[in-house]
Structures are given as C-alpha cells and as structure tokens.
Amino acid sequence: MSPYDFKSPRLYVEAPLAAGGNVELTQAQAHYLTHVLRLKAGEGVLVFNGRDGEWRAGLAAAGKRTAMLAVAAQTRPQTKPADLLYLFAPLKSARLDYMVQKAVEMGVSRLQPVLTQHGQVTRINLDRMRANVIEAAEQCGILSVPDIAEPVALSRLVAQWQPGRWLVFCDEDAEAADPLVALQALPRQAPLAVLIGPEGGFAPDERAALLKLPQIARLSLGPRILRADTAAVAALAVVQAALGDWR
C-alpha cells in the first residue's frame, strides 16, 4: 500500500472516478473546501467513492455555492472490504453517532440495527447514520463505505439467517472466559456477524433462539458490564485481532 497522505482534505463523492474526469461537489462540500478550508484553484483534495479507489483531484472551479474538482491520478486502488456485519440494538442519538463512527473505523462492511424486546430505541435516523459513516470513512482513510440496513426485528433476523455466516454473540450471560479462545473454533476468513444487544439485555426467548443457530460463538466481554457503545469497540477489536485484518 502506498504511504497514506494525512495532510490533504478527503471527500466522499458519488460520481465515478477516473483520470481526466470532473466531479461536481455538493453545496456543503463546496462550502467546506472554499470557505472553511479556504482552498484555492489547483489545490489538492483526495476523493473516493467506495468503488474506484482513492484519487487526487484539484479544485478546478469554484463559485459561491458550487465547486468542481478535476481528477488527476489514483493514489490507492480499491480494496475488498471484510465480510463483517455489525448487528446492534439502537441507541440514543449521541451514543449511536459514536458507535457508528467507531464501527466504521473497526472495519465493518454493514451496519444492521436490530429491534429487541428490551431495547429502548425503536426509531432510527438512517440519514444521520449515513452521514456519520461517511465522516468516519473520510477522516480515517477508509476506501469502502459500509452499507446501512433498515432496522429488523431479532426474530426475523434469526429466521432469515444466512447459512454459512458465523455469529459472534456477545452475551452478558456467557461464562467469563478468554474471548480469543472462544473465537478459535471459527474458521479464518469466514463471513462473520457481531451482535451487541440492548442495555436491558436479551430476553430469555431471544437468547434461546440465538443459541439454536448452527454457527455461533458465544462471547463474554469480561467481568464488567459495558455500555453498548463501549461493547461495540471491545467486541470488534477482539474479532479483528483473532480473525480479521489485524493479523
């Protein structure tokens, strides 16, 4: 991998990227580059779209509300994202923002809100989630932007579980043991999903249904009770250390 450029501004765009192409920015992006960063014509920006890798572009034209980038050369080719789903009981807005950003930083490929019996939040602003995903990807040099799924009831999630995908079930009732040992039974590079429940915990029937899945690793996150947003970072770190791209 080429050395990462930490100094240049970085933007996510929807448009295709290729040498010699032009990208018209949104009004918010144009304002950010020209009024917040005060970039001048010709100054460089890194752009990515989650499909074509990362490219260096220059500010070609800027008006009061619009700006255009001229795409020059690719700085990094597109990489294949890990097949790592993050399943979570929704949180209130500020903590959900934090959790989404950290999950992106930890390399998840899909964020799936899951509605449970003891969950306290049932309505989710998916546009806000998307904005947090993009911001985290921009700031952390990530090339692949995780998908965001519509909320789904836990019962339906279990009924429609994808054969061949392993579930890392973070269960407060699991015996406190070394989580790395618990993950050793899982094959390397297998499709994975990590599930974090609500702060009220899983209902007995929910836990029973989950434990009937054929490919499941029940994981303890230690002797202390963690907040859901903290549990997200802890669980994803353990999974990446044991089975993911940290190795």
PDB file of C-alpha atoms in Angstrom:
ATOM      1  CA  MET A   1       0.000   0.000   0.000  1.00  0.00           C
ATOM      2  CA  SER A   2       1.195   3.476  -0.808  1.00  0.00           C
ATOM      3  CA  PRO A   3       2.064   5.745   2.126  1.00  0.00           C
ATOM      4  CA  TYR A   4      -1.096   7.418   3.329  1.00  0.00           C
ATOM      5  CA  ASP A   5      -1.465  11.174   2.871  1.00  0.00           C
ATOM      6  CA  PHE A   6      -2.625  12.563   6.226  1.00  0.00           C
ATOM      7  CA  LYS A   7      -2.404  16.209   5.194  1.00  0.00           C
ATOM      8  CA  SER A   8      -4.769  16.556   2.230  1.00  0.00           C
ATOM      9  CA  PRO A   9      -8.519  17.060   2.725  1.00  0.00           C
ATOM     10  CA  ARG A  10     -10.511  13.940   1.869  1.00  0.00           C
ATOM     11  CA  LEU A  11     -14.046  13.763   0.471  1.00  0.00           C
ATOM     12  CA  TYR A  12     -16.525  11.019  -0.344  1.00  0.00           C
ATOM     13  CA  VAL A  13     -18.295  11.539  -3.670  1.00  0.00           C
ATOM     14  CA  GLU A  14     -20.972   9.575  -5.523  1.00  0.00           C
ATOM     15  CA  ALA A  15     -19.581  10.183  -9.019  1.00  0.00           C
ATOM     16  CA  PRO A  16     -17.371   7.682 -10.910  1.00  0.00           C
ATOM     17  CA  LEU A  17     -13.662   8.446 -10.637  1.00  0.00           C
ATOM     18  CA  ALA A  18     -11.125   8.241 -13.460  1.00  0.00           C
ATOM     19  CA  ALA A  19      -8.139  10.220 -14.656  1.00  0.00           C
ATOM     20  CA  GLY A  20      -9.204  13.344 -16.517  1.00  0.00           C
ATOM     21  CA  GLY A  21     -12.736  13.298 -15.134  1.00  0.00           C
ATOM     22  CA  ASN A  22     -14.565  16.095 -13.365  1.00  0.00           C
ATOM     23  CA  VAL A  23     -16.610  15.846 -10.180  1.00  0.00           C
ATOM     24  CA  GLU A  24     -19.227  18.401  -9.233  1.00  0.00           C
ATOM     25  CA  LEU A  25     -19.416  18.800  -5.468  1.00  0.00           C
ATOM     26  CA  THR A  26     -22.468  19.290  -3.313  1.00  0.00           C
ATOM     27  CA  GLN A  27     -23.140  22.734  -1.901  1.00  0.00           C
ATOM     28  CA  ALA A  28     -21.984  21.586   1.543  1.00  0.00           C
ATOM     29  CA  GLN A  29     -18.732  20.162   0.143  1.00  0.00           C
ATOM     30  CA  ALA A  30     -18.087  23.303  -1.891  1.00  0.00           C
ATOM     31  CA  HIS A  31     -18.615  25.459   1.197  1.00  0.00           C
ATOM     32  CA  TYR A  32     -16.269  23.250   3.235  1.00  0.00           C
ATOM     33  CA  LEU A  33     -13.423  23.443   0.712  1.00  0.00           C
ATOM     34  CA  THR A  34     -13.708  27.089  -0.276  1.00  0.00           C
ATOM     35  CA  HIS A  35     -14.958  28.803   2.885  1.00  0.00           C
ATOM     36  CA  VAL A  36     -13.824  26.566   5.756  1.00  0.00           C
ATOM     37  CA  LEU A  37     -10.509  25.283   4.365  1.00  0.00           C
ATOM     38  CA  ARG A  38     -10.131  28.278   2.009  1.00  0.00           C
ATOM     39  CA  LEU A  39      -8.650  26.212  -0.805  1.00  0.00           C
ATOM     40  CA  LYS A  40      -7.682  27.996  -3.996  1.00  0.00           C
ATOM     41  CA  ALA A  41      -7.915  26.793  -7.594  1.00  0.00           C
ATOM     42  CA  GLY A  42      -5.441  23.992  -8.252  1.00  0.00           C
ATOM     43  CA  GLU A  43      -5.015  22.944  -4.625  1.00  0.00           C
ATOM     44  CA  GLY A  44      -5.299  19.231  -3.965  1.00  0.00           C
ATOM     45  CA  VAL A  45      -8.044  17.060  -2.474  1.00  0.00           C
ATOM     46  CA  LEU A  46      -8.310  13.284  -2.067  1.00  0.00           C
ATOM     47  CA  VAL A  47     -11.598  11.791  -3.255  1.00  0.00           C
ATOM     48  CA  PHE A  48     -13.125   8.297  -3.081  1.00  0.00           C
ATOM     49  CA  ASN A  49     -16.497   6.726  -3.830  1.00  0.00           C
ATOM     50  CA  GLY A  50     -16.199   3.242  -2.344  1.00  0.00           C
ATOM     51  CA  ARG A  51     -15.805   1.671  -5.806  1.00  0.00           C
ATOM     52  CA  ASP A  52     -12.888   3.168  -7.725  1.00  0.00           C
ATOM     53  CA  GLY A  53     -10.200   3.578  -5.107  1.00  0.00           C
ATOM     54  CA  GLU A  54      -8.796   6.905  -3.934  1.00  0.00           C
ATOM     55  CA  TRP A  55      -7.781   9.693  -6.331  1.00  0.00           C
ATOM     56  CA  ARG A  56      -6.003  13.012  -6.143  1.00  0.00           C
ATOM     57  CA  ALA A  57      -8.016  15.863  -7.573  1.00  0.00           C
ATOM     58  CA  GLY A  58      -7.548  19.603  -7.833  1.00  0.00           C
ATOM     59  CA  LEU A  59     -10.028  22.367  -7.242  1.00  0.00           C
ATOM     60  CA  ALA A  60     -10.822  23.437 -10.787  1.00  0.00           C
ATOM     61  CA  ALA A  61     -13.587  25.980 -10.417  1.00  0.00           C
ATOM     62  CA  ALA A  62     -15.490  27.413  -7.501  1.00  0.00           C
ATOM     63  CA  GLY A  63     -18.486  29.717  -7.252  1.00  0.00           C
ATOM     64  CA  LYS A  64     -20.423  30.925  -4.270  1.00  0.00           C
ATOM     65  CA  ARG A  65     -22.379  27.683  -3.966  1.00  0.00           C
ATOM     66  CA  THR A  66     -20.720  25.206  -6.324  1.00  0.00           C
ATOM     67  CA  ALA A  67     -17.281  23.776  -6.955  1.00  0.00           C
ATOM     68  CA  MET A  68     -15.734  21.391  -9.447  1.00  0.00           C
ATOM     69  CA  LEU A  69     -12.831  19.002  -8.967  1.00  0.00           C
ATOM     70  CA  ALA A  70     -10.549  17.821 -11.757  1.00  0.00           C
ATOM     71  CA  VAL A  71      -9.480  14.210 -11.137  1.00  0.00           C
ATOM     72  CA  ALA A  72      -5.788  13.603 -11.770  1.00  0.00           C
ATOM     73  CA  ALA A  73      -4.242  10.314 -10.616  1.00  0.00           C
ATOM     74  CA  GLN A  74      -5.142   7.363  -8.435  1.00  0.00           C
ATOM     75  CA  THR A  75      -3.356   7.274  -5.097  1.00  0.00           C
ATOM     76  CA  ARG A  76      -4.694   3.911  -3.850  1.00  0.00           C
ATOM     77  CA  PRO A  77      -6.577   1.121  -5.658  1.00  0.00           C
ATOM     78  CA  GLN A  78      -9.897  -0.092  -4.314  1.00  0.00           C
ATOM     79  CA  THR A  79      -9.592  -2.873  -1.755  1.00  0.00           C
ATOM     80  CA  LYS A  80     -12.151  -5.571  -0.985  1.00  0.00           C
ATOM     81  CA  PRO A  81     -13.888  -4.932   2.357  1.00  0.00           C
ATOM     82  CA  ALA A  82     -14.020  -7.591   5.028  1.00  0.00           C
ATOM     83  CA  ASP A  83     -17.293  -9.543   5.199  1.00  0.00           C
ATOM     84  CA  LEU A  84     -18.015  -8.344   8.719  1.00  0.00           C
ATOM     85  CA  LEU A  85     -21.549  -7.360   9.718  1.00  0.00           C
ATOM     86  CA  TYR A  86     -22.274  -5.380  12.862  1.00  0.00           C
ATOM     87  CA  LEU A  87     -25.690  -6.087  14.380  1.00  0.00           C
ATOM     88  CA  PHE A  88     -26.785  -3.840  17.230  1.00  0.00           C
ATOM     89  CA  ALA A  89     -29.718  -2.712  19.310  1.00  0.00           C
ATOM     90  CA  PRO A  90     -30.213   1.012  18.527  1.00  0.00           C
ATOM     91  CA  LEU A  91     -29.009   3.643  20.977  1.00  0.00           C
ATOM     92  CA  LYS A  92     -29.983   7.243  21.611  1.00  0.00           C
ATOM     93  CA  SER A  93     -28.603   9.706  19.084  1.00  0.00           C
ATOM     94  CA  ALA A  94     -25.302  10.922  20.570  1.00  0.00           C
ATOM     95  CA  ARG A  95     -24.153   7.458  21.604  1.00  0.00           C
ATOM     96  CA  LEU A  96     -25.379   5.970  18.338  1.00  0.00           C
ATOM     97  CA  ASP A  97     -23.265   8.540  16.454  1.00  0.00           C
ATOM     98  CA  TYR A  98     -20.188   7.461  18.408  1.00  0.00           C
ATOM     99  CA  MET A  99     -20.885   3.758  17.962  1.00  0.00           C
ATOM    100  CA  VAL A 100     -21.436   4.058  14.208  1.00  0.00           C
ATOM    101  CA  GLN A 101     -18.216   6.019  13.731  1.00  0.00           C
ATOM    102  CA  LYS A 102     -16.177   3.503  15.744  1.00  0.00           C
ATOM    103  CA  ALA A 103     -17.708   0.523  13.937  1.00  0.00           C
ATOM    104  CA  VAL A 104     -16.636   2.059  10.615  1.00  0.00           C
ATOM    105  CA  GLU A 105     -13.126   2.625  11.952  1.00  0.00           C
ATOM    106  CA  MET A 106     -13.036  -1.016  13.073  1.00  0.00           C
ATOM    107  CA  GLY A 107     -13.688  -2.258   9.543  1.00  0.00           C
ATOM    108  CA  VAL A 108     -17.316  -3.398   9.415  1.00  0.00           C
ATOM    109  CA  SER A 109     -18.930  -3.779   5.996  1.00  0.00           C
ATOM    110  CA  ARG A 110     -22.575  -3.451   7.024  1.00  0.00           C
ATOM    111  CA  LEU A 111     -24.450  -1.877   9.941  1.00  0.00           C
ATOM    112  CA  GLN A 112     -27.714  -3.602  10.860  1.00  0.00           C
ATOM    113  CA  PRO A 113     -29.993  -2.146  13.565  1.00  0.00           C
ATOM    114  CA  VAL A 114     -31.827  -4.948  15.409  1.00  0.00           C
ATOM    115  CA  LEU A 115     -35.029  -4.425  17.402  1.00  0.00           C
ATOM    116  CA  THR A 116     -35.223  -6.453  20.611  1.00  0.00           C
ATOM    117  CA  GLN A 117     -37.715  -6.819  23.441  1.00  0.00           C
ATOM    118  CA  HIS A 118     -35.703  -4.783  25.933  1.00  0.00           C
ATOM    119  CA  GLY A 119     -34.450  -2.138  23.518  1.00  0.00           C
ATOM    120  CA  GLN A 120     -35.227   1.465  24.441  1.00  0.00           C
ATOM    121  CA  VAL A 121     -34.978   2.996  20.952  1.00  0.00           C
ATOM    122  CA  THR A 122     -37.194   1.944  18.049  1.00  0.00           C
ATOM    123  CA  ARG A 123     -36.882   4.842  15.588  1.00  0.00           C
ATOM    124  CA  ILE A 124     -33.571   5.472  13.851  1.00  0.00           C
ATOM    125  CA  ASN A 125     -32.468   8.322  11.635  1.00  0.00           C
ATOM    126  CA  LEU A 126     -30.778   6.367   8.848  1.00  0.00           C
ATOM    127  CA  ASP A 127     -29.698   9.563   7.057  1.00  0.00           C
ATOM    128  CA  ARG A 128     -27.840  10.638  10.184  1.00  0.00           C
ATOM    129  CA  MET A 129     -26.240   7.210  10.406  1.00  0.00           C
ATOM    130  CA  ARG A 130     -25.142   7.531   6.783  1.00  0.00           C
ATOM    131  CA  ALA A 131     -23.604  10.944   7.449  1.00  0.00           C
ATOM    132  CA  ASN A 132     -21.627   9.513  10.374  1.00  0.00           C
ATOM    133  CA  VAL A 133     -20.447   6.575   8.263  1.00  0.00           C
ATOM    134  CA  ILE A 134     -19.164   8.905   5.543  1.00  0.00           C
ATOM    135  CA  GLU A 135     -17.498  11.256   8.012  1.00  0.00           C
ATOM    136  CA  ALA A 136     -15.662   8.383   9.686  1.00  0.00           C
ATOM    137  CA  ALA A 137     -14.539   6.978   6.326  1.00  0.00           C
ATOM    138  CA  GLU A 138     -13.305  10.398   5.197  1.00  0.00           C
ATOM    139  CA  GLN A 139     -11.333  11.037   8.368  1.00  0.00           C
ATOM    140  CA  CYS A 140      -9.768   7.589   8.701  1.00  0.00           C
ATOM    141  CA  GLY A 141      -8.634   6.898   5.144  1.00  0.00           C
ATOM    142  CA  ILE A 142     -11.157   4.114   4.617  1.00  0.00           C
ATOM    143  CA  LEU A 143     -11.890   3.198   0.996  1.00  0.00           C
ATOM    144  CA  SER A 144     -15.057   1.105   1.397  1.00  0.00           C
ATOM    145  CA  VAL A 145     -18.166   2.751   2.842  1.00  0.00           C
ATOM    146  CA  PRO A 146     -20.266   0.310   4.922  1.00  0.00           C
ATOM    147  CA  ASP A 147     -23.865  -0.338   3.954  1.00  0.00           C
ATOM    148  CA  ILE A 148     -26.664   0.671   6.303  1.00  0.00           C
ATOM    149  CA  ALA A 149     -29.613  -1.693   6.566  1.00  0.00           C
ATOM    150  CA  GLU A 150     -33.175  -0.971   7.595  1.00  0.00           C
ATOM    151  CA  PRO A 151     -33.989  -1.991  11.194  1.00  0.00           C
ATOM    152  CA  VAL A 152     -35.133  -5.586  11.571  1.00  0.00           C
ATOM    153  CA  ALA A 153     -36.745  -7.490  14.438  1.00  0.00           C
ATOM    154  CA  LEU A 154     -34.442 -10.023  16.092  1.00  0.00           C
ATOM    155  CA  SER A 155     -36.950 -12.819  15.477  1.00  0.00           C
ATOM    156  CA  ARG A 156     -36.920 -12.104  11.747  1.00  0.00           C
ATOM    157  CA  LEU A 157     -33.128 -11.817  11.696  1.00  0.00           C
ATOM    158  CA  VAL A 158     -32.826 -15.288  13.222  1.00  0.00           C
ATOM    159  CA  ALA A 159     -35.468 -16.786  10.917  1.00  0.00           C
ATOM    160  CA  GLN A 160     -33.680 -15.458   7.837  1.00  0.00           C
ATOM    161  CA  TRP A 161     -30.129 -16.148   8.984  1.00  0.00           C
ATOM    162  CA  GLN A 162     -27.698 -16.631   6.126  1.00  0.00           C
ATOM    163  CA  PRO A 163     -26.308 -20.195   6.034  1.00  0.00           C
ATOM    164  CA  GLY A 164     -22.547 -20.245   6.341  1.00  0.00           C
ATOM    165  CA  ARG A 165     -22.263 -16.991   8.281  1.00  0.00           C
ATOM    166  CA  TRP A 166     -20.873 -17.242  11.800  1.00  0.00           C
ATOM    167  CA  LEU A 167     -22.499 -15.193  14.543  1.00  0.00           C
ATOM    168  CA  VAL A 168     -20.332 -13.786  17.316  1.00  0.00           C
ATOM    169  CA  PHE A 169     -22.970 -13.432  20.023  1.00  0.00           C
ATOM    170  CA  CYS A 170     -21.837 -11.053  22.767  1.00  0.00           C
ATOM    171  CA  ASP A 171     -23.881 -12.386  25.669  1.00  0.00           C
ATOM    172  CA  GLU A 172     -23.815 -10.966  29.189  1.00  0.00           C
ATOM    173  CA  ASP A 173     -24.815 -14.410  30.486  1.00  0.00           C
ATOM    174  CA  ALA A 174     -21.874 -16.183  28.870  1.00  0.00           C
ATOM    175  CA  GLU A 175     -19.231 -17.551  31.198  1.00  0.00           C
ATOM    176  CA  ALA A 176     -16.406 -15.053  31.697  1.00  0.00           C
ATOM    177  CA  ALA A 177     -13.504 -16.596  29.796  1.00  0.00           C
ATOM    178  CA  ASP A 178     -10.839 -15.622  27.313  1.00  0.00           C
ATOM    179  CA  PRO A 179     -12.751 -14.287  24.283  1.00  0.00           C
ATOM    180  CA  LEU A 180      -9.848 -15.076  21.972  1.00  0.00           C
ATOM    181  CA  VAL A 181     -10.151 -18.750  22.945  1.00  0.00           C
ATOM    182  CA  ALA A 182     -13.880 -18.656  22.257  1.00  0.00           C
ATOM    183  CA  LEU A 183     -13.169 -17.459  18.714  1.00  0.00           C
ATOM    184  CA  GLN A 184     -10.632 -20.167  17.905  1.00  0.00           C
ATOM    185  CA  ALA A 185     -13.406 -22.516  16.739  1.00  0.00           C
ATOM    186  CA  LEU A 186     -14.303 -20.175  13.910  1.00  0.00           C
ATOM    187  CA  PRO A 187     -12.606 -20.646  10.524  1.00  0.00           C
ATOM    188  CA  ARG A 188     -10.346 -17.876   9.276  1.00  0.00           C
ATOM    189  CA  GLN A 189     -11.871 -15.601   6.621  1.00  0.00           C
ATOM    190  CA  ALA A 190     -15.372 -16.951   7.220  1.00  0.00           C
ATOM    191  CA  PRO A 191     -18.281 -14.494   6.802  1.00  0.00           C
ATOM    192  CA  LEU A 192     -18.883 -13.005  10.254  1.00  0.00           C
ATOM    193  CA  ALA A 193     -21.509 -11.035  12.137  1.00  0.00           C
ATOM    194  CA  VAL A 194     -21.090  -9.493  15.586  1.00  0.00           C
ATOM    195  CA  LEU A 195     -24.211  -8.967  17.698  1.00  0.00           C
ATOM    196  CA  ILE A 196     -24.459  -6.486  20.600  1.00  0.00           C
ATOM    197  CA  GLY A 197     -27.781  -6.356  22.442  1.00  0.00           C
ATOM    198  CA  PRO A 198     -29.634  -3.603  24.283  1.00  0.00           C
ATOM    199  CA  GLU A 199     -28.611  -2.246  27.655  1.00  0.00           C
ATOM    200  CA  GLY A 200     -31.535  -4.154  29.174  1.00  0.00           C
ATOM    201  CA  GLY A 201     -30.072  -7.413  27.879  1.00  0.00           C
ATOM    202  CA  PHE A 202     -31.656 -10.151  25.809  1.00  0.00           C
ATOM    203  CA  ALA A 203     -34.952 -11.747  26.805  1.00  0.00           C
ATOM    204  CA  PRO A 204     -34.734 -15.489  27.619  1.00  0.00           C
ATOM    205  CA  ASP A 205     -36.592 -16.499  24.447  1.00  0.00           C
ATOM    206  CA  GLU A 206     -34.344 -14.267  22.332  1.00  0.00           C
ATOM    207  CA  ARG A 207     -31.231 -15.857  23.813  1.00  0.00           C
ATOM    208  CA  ALA A 208     -32.645 -19.346  23.288  1.00  0.00           C
ATOM    209  CA  ALA A 209     -33.427 -18.609  19.626  1.00  0.00           C
ATOM    210  CA  LEU A 210     -29.941 -17.229  19.009  1.00  0.00           C
ATOM    211  CA  LEU A 211     -28.255 -20.219  20.615  1.00  0.00           C
ATOM    212  CA  LYS A 212     -30.088 -22.555  18.214  1.00  0.00           C
ATOM    213  CA  LEU A 213     -28.274 -21.088  15.226  1.00  0.00           C
ATOM    214  CA  PRO A 214     -25.875 -23.684  13.770  1.00  0.00           C
ATOM    215  CA  GLN A 215     -22.769 -21.494  13.570  1.00  0.00           C
ATOM    216  CA  ILE A 216     -22.455 -19.375  16.670  1.00  0.00           C
ATOM    217  CA  ALA A 217     -19.685 -18.313  19.045  1.00  0.00           C
ATOM    218  CA  ARG A 218     -20.957 -17.086  22.414  1.00  0.00           C
ATOM    219  CA  LEU A 219     -18.622 -14.404  23.678  1.00  0.00           C
ATOM    220  CA  SER A 220     -18.044 -12.832  27.059  1.00  0.00           C
ATOM    221  CA  LEU A 221     -16.584  -9.331  27.133  1.00  0.00           C
ATOM    222  CA  GLY A 222     -15.155  -9.684  30.609  1.00  0.00           C
ATOM    223  CA  PRO A 223     -16.315  -9.416  34.216  1.00  0.00           C
ATOM    224  CA  ARG A 224     -17.584  -5.825  33.966  1.00  0.00           C
ATOM    225  CA  ILE A 225     -20.826  -4.617  32.428  1.00  0.00           C
ATOM    226  CA  LEU A 226     -20.004  -2.456  29.412  1.00  0.00           C
ATOM    227  CA  ARG A 227     -22.159   0.222  27.875  1.00  0.00           C
ATOM    228  CA  ALA A 228     -23.392  -0.804  24.443  1.00  0.00           C
ATOM    229  CA  ASP A 229     -21.166   1.673  22.590  1.00  0.00           C
ATOM    230  CA  THR A 230     -18.123   0.514  24.572  1.00  0.00           C
ATOM    231  CA  ALA A 231     -19.061  -3.131  23.960  1.00  0.00           C
ATOM    232  CA  ALA A 232     -19.098  -2.442  20.224  1.00  0.00           C
ATOM    233  CA  VAL A 233     -15.476  -1.312  20.192  1.00  0.00           C
ATOM    234  CA  ALA A 234     -14.369  -4.124  22.541  1.00  0.00           C
ATOM    235  CA  ALA A 235     -16.095  -6.874  20.559  1.00  0.00           C
ATOM    236  CA  LEU A 236     -14.938  -5.672  17.156  1.00  0.00           C
ATOM    237  CA  ALA A 237     -11.369  -5.281  18.415  1.00  0.00           C
ATOM    238  CA  VAL A 238     -11.354  -8.863  19.700  1.00  0.00           C
ATOM    239  CA  VAL A 239     -12.787 -10.201  16.437  1.00  0.00           C
ATOM    240  CA  GLN A 240     -10.312  -8.262  14.288  1.00  0.00           C
ATOM    241  CA  ALA A 241      -7.426  -9.398  16.495  1.00  0.00           C
ATOM    242  CA  ALA A 242      -8.469 -13.051  16.398  1.00  0.00           C
ATOM    243  CA  LEU A 243      -9.884 -13.488  12.892  1.00  0.00           C
ATOM    244  CA  GLY A 244      -9.730 -10.225  10.979  1.00  0.00           C
ATOM    245  CA  ASP A 245      -7.314  -7.919   9.242  1.00  0.00           C
ATOM    246  CA  TRP A 246      -5.256  -7.119  12.337  1.00  0.00           C
ATOM    247  CA  ARG A 247      -3.432 -10.414  11.909  1.00  0.00           C
TER     248      ARG A 247
END
